[in-house]
Coordinates of C-alpha atoms and ligand atoms in Angstrom, one line a residue:
M1 CA -35.2 -19.8 16.9
I2 CA -36.1 -17.6 13.9
V3 CA -32.9 -16.3 12.4
L4 CA -32.8 -13.3 10.0
S5 CA -30.1 -11.2 8.5
G6 CA -29.5 -9.0 5.5
I7 CA -26.4 -8.2 3.5
Q8 CA -26.0 -5.2 1.2
P9 CA -25.2 -5.8 -2.5
T10 CA -22.6 -3.1 -2.7
G11 CA -19.9 -5.1 -4.4
R12 CA -18.6 -8.7 -4.8
F13 CA -18.1 -10.6 -1.5
H14 CA -14.6 -10.7 -0.1
W15 CA -13.0 -12.9 2.6
G16 CA -14.1 -10.5 5.3
N17 CA -17.7 -10.8 4.3
Y18 CA -17.4 -14.6 4.2
F19 CA -15.7 -15.2 7.5
G20 CA -17.4 -12.3 9.2
A21 CA -21.0 -13.0 8.1
I22 CA -21.8 -15.6 5.4
R23 CA -20.1 -18.5 7.1
Q24 CA -22.3 -17.9 10.2
Y25 CA -25.4 -17.6 8.1
V26 CA -24.7 -21.1 6.7
E27 CA -24.1 -22.5 10.2
L28 CA -27.2 -20.9 11.7
Q29 CA -29.5 -22.1 8.9
N30 CA -28.9 -25.7 10.2
Q31 CA -29.7 -24.8 13.9
A32 CA -32.7 -22.5 13.3
D33 CA -36.4 -23.4 13.1
A34 CA -36.5 -21.0 10.2
A35 CA -33.8 -18.8 8.6
F36 CA -34.4 -15.7 6.5
Y37 CA -31.6 -14.2 4.5
F38 CA -32.0 -11.3 2.2
I39 CA -30.1 -9.0 -0.1
A40 CA -30.6 -5.5 1.3
N41 CA -30.9 -3.6 -2.0
L42 CA -33.1 -0.9 -0.5
H43 CA -30.4 -0.1 2.0
A44 CA -27.7 -0.3 -0.8
L45 CA -29.7 2.3 -2.6
T46 CA -28.5 4.9 0.0
T47 CA -25.0 4.5 -1.5
V48 CA -25.1 2.8 -4.9
E49 CA -26.3 5.3 -7.5
D50 CA -25.5 3.3 -10.7
A51 CA -28.7 1.3 -11.5
E52 CA -27.0 -1.3 -13.7
R53 CA -24.4 -2.0 -11.0
L54 CA -27.0 -2.4 -8.3
R55 CA -28.9 -4.9 -10.5
Q56 CA -25.7 -6.8 -11.2
Y57 CA -24.6 -6.8 -7.6
T58 CA -28.0 -8.0 -6.5
L59 CA -27.9 -11.0 -8.8
D60 CA -24.3 -11.7 -8.0
A61 CA -25.1 -11.7 -4.3
A62 CA -27.8 -14.2 -4.7
T63 CA -25.6 -16.5 -6.8
D64 CA -22.7 -16.1 -4.4
L65 CA -24.7 -16.9 -1.3
L66 CA -26.1 -20.0 -2.9
A67 CA -22.6 -21.1 -4.0
L68 CA -21.3 -20.5 -0.5
G69 CA -23.8 -22.8 1.1
I70 CA -27.1 -21.0 1.7
N71 CA -29.4 -23.9 1.2
P72 CA -32.9 -23.2 0.0
D73 CA -34.2 -26.2 1.8
R74 CA -33.0 -24.8 5.1
A75 CA -33.2 -21.0 4.5
T76 CA -35.4 -18.5 2.7
L77 CA -33.3 -16.4 0.4
F78 CA -34.8 -13.3 -1.2
V79 CA -34.3 -9.7 -2.2
Q80 CA -35.5 -7.0 0.2
S81 CA -37.3 -4.9 -2.4
D82 CA -39.4 -7.9 -3.5
V83 CA -41.3 -7.8 -0.2
P84 CA -43.3 -4.5 -0.3
E85 CA -44.9 -5.4 3.0
V86 CA -41.6 -4.4 4.7
T87 CA -41.8 -0.8 3.4
Q88 CA -45.4 -0.6 4.5
L89 CA -44.5 -1.7 7.9
C90 CA -41.6 0.7 7.9
W91 CA -44.1 3.6 7.6
L92 CA -46.1 2.4 10.6
L93 CA -42.9 2.2 12.6
M94 CA -41.7 5.6 11.4
T95 CA -44.8 7.3 12.9
R96 CA -43.6 6.1 16.3
T97 CA -39.9 6.9 15.9
P98 CA -38.5 9.8 17.9
M99 CA -36.2 12.0 15.8
G100 CA -33.6 11.9 18.6
L101 CA -33.3 8.2 18.4
L102 CA -32.2 8.4 14.8
E103 CA -30.1 11.5 15.3
R104 CA -27.9 9.4 17.6
C105 CA -27.3 6.7 15.0
H106 CA -23.6 6.4 13.9
A107 CA -24.0 6.3 10.1
Y108 CA -26.0 9.5 10.1
K109 CA -24.1 11.2 12.9
D110 CA -20.7 10.5 11.3
K111 CA -21.8 11.8 7.9
K112 CA -23.2 14.9 9.4
A113 CA -20.1 15.4 11.6
R114 CA -18.0 15.3 8.4
G115 CA -20.1 18.0 7.0
L116 CA -21.5 15.8 4.2
P117 CA -25.0 16.1 3.0
A118 CA -27.3 13.4 4.4
D119 CA -30.6 12.3 3.0
A120 CA -33.8 11.0 4.6
G121 CA -32.9 7.5 3.3
L122 CA -29.8 7.5 5.4
F123 CA -31.5 9.1 8.3
T124 CA -34.3 6.6 8.4
Y125 CA -32.1 3.6 7.5
P126 CA -32.5 2.1 11.0
V127 CA -36.3 2.1 10.8
L128 CA -36.3 0.2 7.5
M129 CA -33.9 -2.2 9.2
A130 CA -36.3 -2.6 12.1
A131 CA -39.1 -3.3 9.7
D132 CA -36.9 -6.0 8.0
I133 CA -36.5 -7.7 11.3
L134 CA -39.9 -7.4 12.8
A135 CA -41.7 -8.4 9.6
Y136 CA -40.6 -12.0 10.0
D137 CA -41.0 -12.4 13.8
A138 CA -37.3 -13.0 13.9
D139 CA -35.8 -13.4 17.4
T140 CA -32.1 -13.9 16.4
V141 CA -30.3 -11.4 14.2
P142 CA -26.6 -12.3 13.4
V143 CA -24.8 -9.1 12.7
G144 CA -21.3 -7.5 13.0
E145 CA -20.5 -5.2 15.8
D146 CA -21.2 -2.1 13.7
Q147 CA -24.9 -3.1 13.4
V148 CA -25.6 -3.6 17.1
Q149 CA -26.8 0.0 17.5
H150 CA -29.4 -0.6 14.8
I151 CA -30.7 -3.7 16.6
E152 CA -31.1 -1.6 19.7
V153 CA -33.2 0.9 17.7
C154 CA -35.3 -2.0 16.5
R155 CA -35.9 -3.2 20.0
D156 CA -36.8 0.3 21.1
L157 CA -39.3 0.6 18.3
A158 CA -40.8 -2.8 18.9
G159 CA -41.1 -2.1 22.6
S160 CA -42.9 1.2 22.2
F161 CA -45.2 -0.2 19.5
N162 CA -46.1 -3.1 21.7
H163 CA -46.5 -0.8 24.7
L164 CA -49.0 1.3 22.8
Y165 CA -50.9 -1.3 20.8
G166 CA -50.4 -4.7 22.6
D167 CA -48.2 -7.6 21.8
V168 CA -47.6 -7.1 18.1
F169 CA -43.9 -7.7 17.5
V170 CA -41.5 -10.4 18.7
M171 CA -38.6 -8.8 20.5
P172 CA -35.4 -9.6 18.6
K173 CA -31.8 -10.1 19.9
A174 CA -28.6 -9.4 18.1
K175 CA -26.2 -12.3 17.8
I176 CA -22.8 -10.8 17.4
M177 CA -20.8 -12.8 15.0
E178 CA -17.7 -13.9 16.8
S179 CA -15.3 -14.4 13.8
A180 CA -16.5 -11.0 12.6
A181 CA -13.6 -10.2 14.9
R182 CA -12.1 -8.4 11.9
V183 CA -10.5 -10.2 8.9
P184 CA -7.4 -8.1 7.9
G185 CA -7.0 -6.9 4.3
T186 CA -3.9 -6.9 2.1
D187 CA -2.6 -3.8 4.0
G188 CA -3.2 -5.2 7.5
E189 CA -6.2 -2.9 8.1
K190 CA -9.7 -4.3 8.4
M191 CA -10.6 -5.8 5.0
S192 CA -13.3 -3.6 3.5
K193 CA -14.2 -2.6 0.0
S194 CA -14.0 1.0 1.1
Y195 CA -10.3 0.5 1.8
N196 CA -9.4 -1.2 -1.5
N197 CA -7.7 -4.0 0.3
T198 CA -10.0 -6.9 -0.4
I199 CA -9.5 -10.4 -1.8
G200 CA -12.7 -11.6 -3.5
V201 CA -14.1 -15.0 -2.6
F202 CA -14.8 -15.6 -6.3
D203 CA -11.9 -13.8 -7.9
E204 CA -10.0 -15.8 -10.5
P205 CA -7.3 -18.0 -8.9
A206 CA -4.6 -15.9 -10.7
S207 CA -5.9 -12.7 -9.2
V208 CA -6.1 -14.3 -5.8
R209 CA -2.5 -15.3 -6.0
K210 CA -1.5 -11.8 -7.2
A211 CA -3.4 -10.1 -4.4
I212 CA -1.8 -12.5 -1.8
M213 CA 1.6 -11.7 -3.2
R214 CA 0.8 -8.0 -2.7
I215 CA 0.0 -8.4 1.0
K216 CA 2.1 -6.0 3.0
T217 CA 4.7 -7.5 5.3
D218 CA 7.4 -6.0 7.4
S219 CA 11.0 -6.0 6.3
R220 CA 12.5 -8.1 9.1
P221 CA 15.2 -10.5 7.9
V222 CA 14.4 -14.1 7.1
S223 CA 16.5 -15.4 9.9
E224 CA 14.6 -13.5 12.6
P225 CA 11.9 -15.3 14.7
K226 CA 8.5 -13.6 14.5
D227 CA 5.4 -13.4 16.6
P228 CA 2.7 -15.1 14.6
E229 CA -0.3 -13.6 16.5
S230 CA 0.5 -10.1 15.6
D231 CA 1.1 -10.8 11.9
H232 CA -1.9 -10.3 9.6
L233 CA -0.6 -12.8 7.0
F234 CA -0.7 -15.5 9.8
Q235 CA -4.2 -14.3 10.8
L236 CA -5.3 -14.8 7.2
Y237 CA -3.7 -18.2 6.9
S238 CA -5.4 -19.3 10.2
L239 CA -8.8 -18.7 8.7
F240 CA -8.4 -21.5 6.3
V241 CA -6.7 -24.3 8.2
D242 CA -7.3 -26.5 11.2
D243 CA -5.6 -26.1 14.6
K244 CA -2.8 -28.6 13.7
R245 CA -1.7 -26.7 10.6
R246 CA -2.1 -23.4 12.4
E247 CA 0.2 -24.6 15.1
E248 CA 2.7 -25.9 12.6
M249 CA 2.8 -22.5 10.9
A250 CA 3.0 -20.7 14.2
A251 CA 6.0 -22.8 15.2
L252 CA 7.7 -21.9 11.9
Y253 CA 7.2 -18.2 12.7
R254 CA 8.7 -18.6 16.2
R255 CA 11.7 -20.5 14.9
G256 CA 12.5 -18.0 12.1
G257 CA 14.6 -18.8 9.1
F258 CA 11.8 -18.6 6.5
G259 CA 10.5 -15.9 4.2
Y260 CA 7.0 -14.3 4.0
G261 CA 7.0 -15.5 0.4
E262 CA 6.7 -19.0 1.6
V263 CA 3.7 -18.2 3.8
K264 CA 2.1 -16.4 1.0
K265 CA 2.4 -19.4 -1.2
A266 CA 1.0 -21.6 1.5
L267 CA -1.9 -19.1 2.0
A268 CA -2.7 -19.1 -1.7
E269 CA -2.8 -22.9 -1.7
V270 CA -5.1 -23.3 1.3
A271 CA -7.4 -20.4 0.3
L272 CA -7.9 -21.6 -3.2
G273 CA -8.5 -25.1 -1.9
Y274 CA -10.9 -23.8 0.7
F275 CA -13.2 -22.1 -1.9
A276 CA -12.6 -24.5 -4.8
E277 CA -15.9 -26.3 -4.4
A278 CA -17.9 -23.1 -4.0
Y279 CA -16.0 -21.7 -7.0
E280 CA -17.1 -24.6 -9.2
F281 CA -20.6 -24.5 -7.9
R282 CA -20.7 -20.8 -8.7
K283 CA -19.7 -21.4 -12.3
E284 CA -22.5 -23.9 -12.6
L285 CA -25.0 -21.5 -11.1
E286 CA -23.8 -18.8 -13.4
S287 CA -24.6 -20.9 -16.4
T288 CA -28.1 -21.5 -15.1
P289 CA -29.3 -18.1 -13.9
Q290 CA -32.9 -19.3 -14.1
R291 CA -32.2 -21.6 -11.2
V292 CA -31.0 -18.7 -9.1
R293 CA -34.1 -16.7 -10.0
E294 CA -36.3 -19.6 -9.1
V295 CA -34.8 -19.9 -5.7
V296 CA -35.2 -16.2 -5.1
G297 CA -38.8 -16.4 -6.4
D298 CA -39.7 -19.2 -4.0
G299 CA -38.0 -17.3 -1.2
T300 CA -40.0 -14.2 -2.0
A301 CA -43.2 -16.1 -1.9
M302 CA -42.4 -17.5 1.6
A303 CA -41.1 -14.2 2.8
R304 CA -44.2 -12.3 1.6
K305 CA -46.5 -14.8 3.2
R306 CA -45.0 -14.3 6.7
A307 CA -44.4 -10.5 6.3
G308 CA -48.1 -10.2 5.2
E309 CA -49.3 -11.8 8.4
V310 CA -47.2 -9.6 10.6
L311 CA -48.1 -6.5 8.6
H312 CA -51.8 -7.4 9.0
R313 CA -51.3 -7.8 12.7
A314 CA -49.6 -4.4 13.0
Q315 CA -52.2 -2.6 10.8
A316 CA -55.1 -4.1 12.8
A317 CA -53.4 -3.1 16.0
C318 CA -52.9 0.6 15.1
G319 CA -56.3 1.2 13.4
I320 CA -55.3 1.0 9.8
K321 CA -57.7 -1.8 9.1
Y322 CA -61.2 -0.5 9.3
Ligands
ADP401 P1 -17.5 -3.7 3.5 O1 -16.7 -3.2 4.7 O2 -16.5 -4.3 2.5 O3 -18.3 -2.6 2.8 P2 -20.0 -4.7 4.5 O4 -20.0 -3.5 5.5 O5 -20.9 -4.7 3.4 O6 -18.5 -4.8 4.0 O7 -20.1 -6.0 5.4 C1 -21.0 -7.0 5.1 C2 -20.9 -8.0 6.3 O8 -19.6 -8.6 6.3 C3 -21.1 -7.4 7.7 O9 -21.8 -8.4 8.4 C4 -19.8 -7.2 8.2 O10 -19.7 -7.3 9.6 C5 -18.9 -8.3 7.6 N1 -17.5 -7.9 7.3 C6 -17.1 -7.0 6.4 N2 -15.8 -6.9 6.4 C7 -15.3 -7.7 7.4 C8 -14.0 -7.9 8.0 N3 -12.9 -7.4 7.5 N4 -14.0 -8.8 9.0 C9 -15.1 -9.4 9.5 N5 -16.3 -9.2 9.0 C10 -16.5 -8.3 8.0
LIG402 N1 -27.6 -2.8 7.6 C1 -27.0 -4.1 7.4 C2 -25.6 -4.0 7.0 O1 -25.2 -3.0 6.4 C3 -27.8 -4.9 6.4 C4 -29.2 -5.1 6.9 C5 -30.3 -4.5 6.4 C6 -29.6 -6.0 7.9 N2 -31.4 -5.0 7.1 C7 -31.0 -5.9 8.0 C8 -28.9 -6.8 8.8 C9 -31.8 -6.6 9.0 C10 -29.7 -7.5 9.8 C11 -31.1 -7.4 9.8 O2 -24.8 -4.9 7.3

């Protein structure tokens, strides 16, 4: 199993990113024959216009991923733009991409439907993503539900390229991340930086506590029994504890006679405890940025080697090598 996934450096990681994606990356690196994880800064360029911010988010993402358990002995960690072979491959794929296929893709379609100006970067976004995947002969691509359409595009492109030129690309499959089920934010909606309802994995403990205290709750009286399953505070608490503690909290909800303030305090304790080790490791990495750069440098070399082989295969197949 060759695993590959990318994550955009569009802000600091929040609980939704961790439980929805990063935690699975860490689990999969231990099951895979090879795992490739990269920071998708070329994709981020379609939304982040501030150069300094993009630079900072990219370095932060690398540091955060290492602190959260991406292990350079098990996974190749790199930055998308450091592998120019991928953009070269992207062009080869582009020449075989029907416009209609891209016109049907959500990100572009939605923007257009809202009457917003779309650029060629957004339009061809799925082709670059296909190149990302095909360049490493990846067969397993862990993604959230929203990216499944892009994996389908990738499979289409790989299929038609192979049909035309012979077996060049490995056919990848999406692996839908189960707990990507939707981590709720402080307002109960899906946690997302676009909704301003996030709690950052590496926020200072005091800000984490503050954010938790601000989580919206209903105004039912303390004495009233409550259904834990439909409560987003309970859903958040459940992310951090084992089944036994989850059941204890559920029982407390059903019994009633407690305040949401108590649950919030409990949530703050378990959440801060859960990330405490990563938080310390992050501080250590922050003080040795050279170490992060070295890991990414080694990852780039590995990634380029493999992408170079695949690119060569594709170029030879379509007549670019002469
Ligand atoms: P955001 O919505 O904050 O912009 P991204 O779209 O950059 O987050 O998501 C990066 C990864 O994290 C994706 O794999 C996505 O599926 C996952 N993710 C983001 N928010 C959540 C959430 N609230 N619940 C589960 N997974 C999430
Ligand atoms: N588009 C993905 C996202 O926004 C990130 C990404 C870029 C990616 N290239 C990829 C994910 C290749 C999986 C495989 O989440």
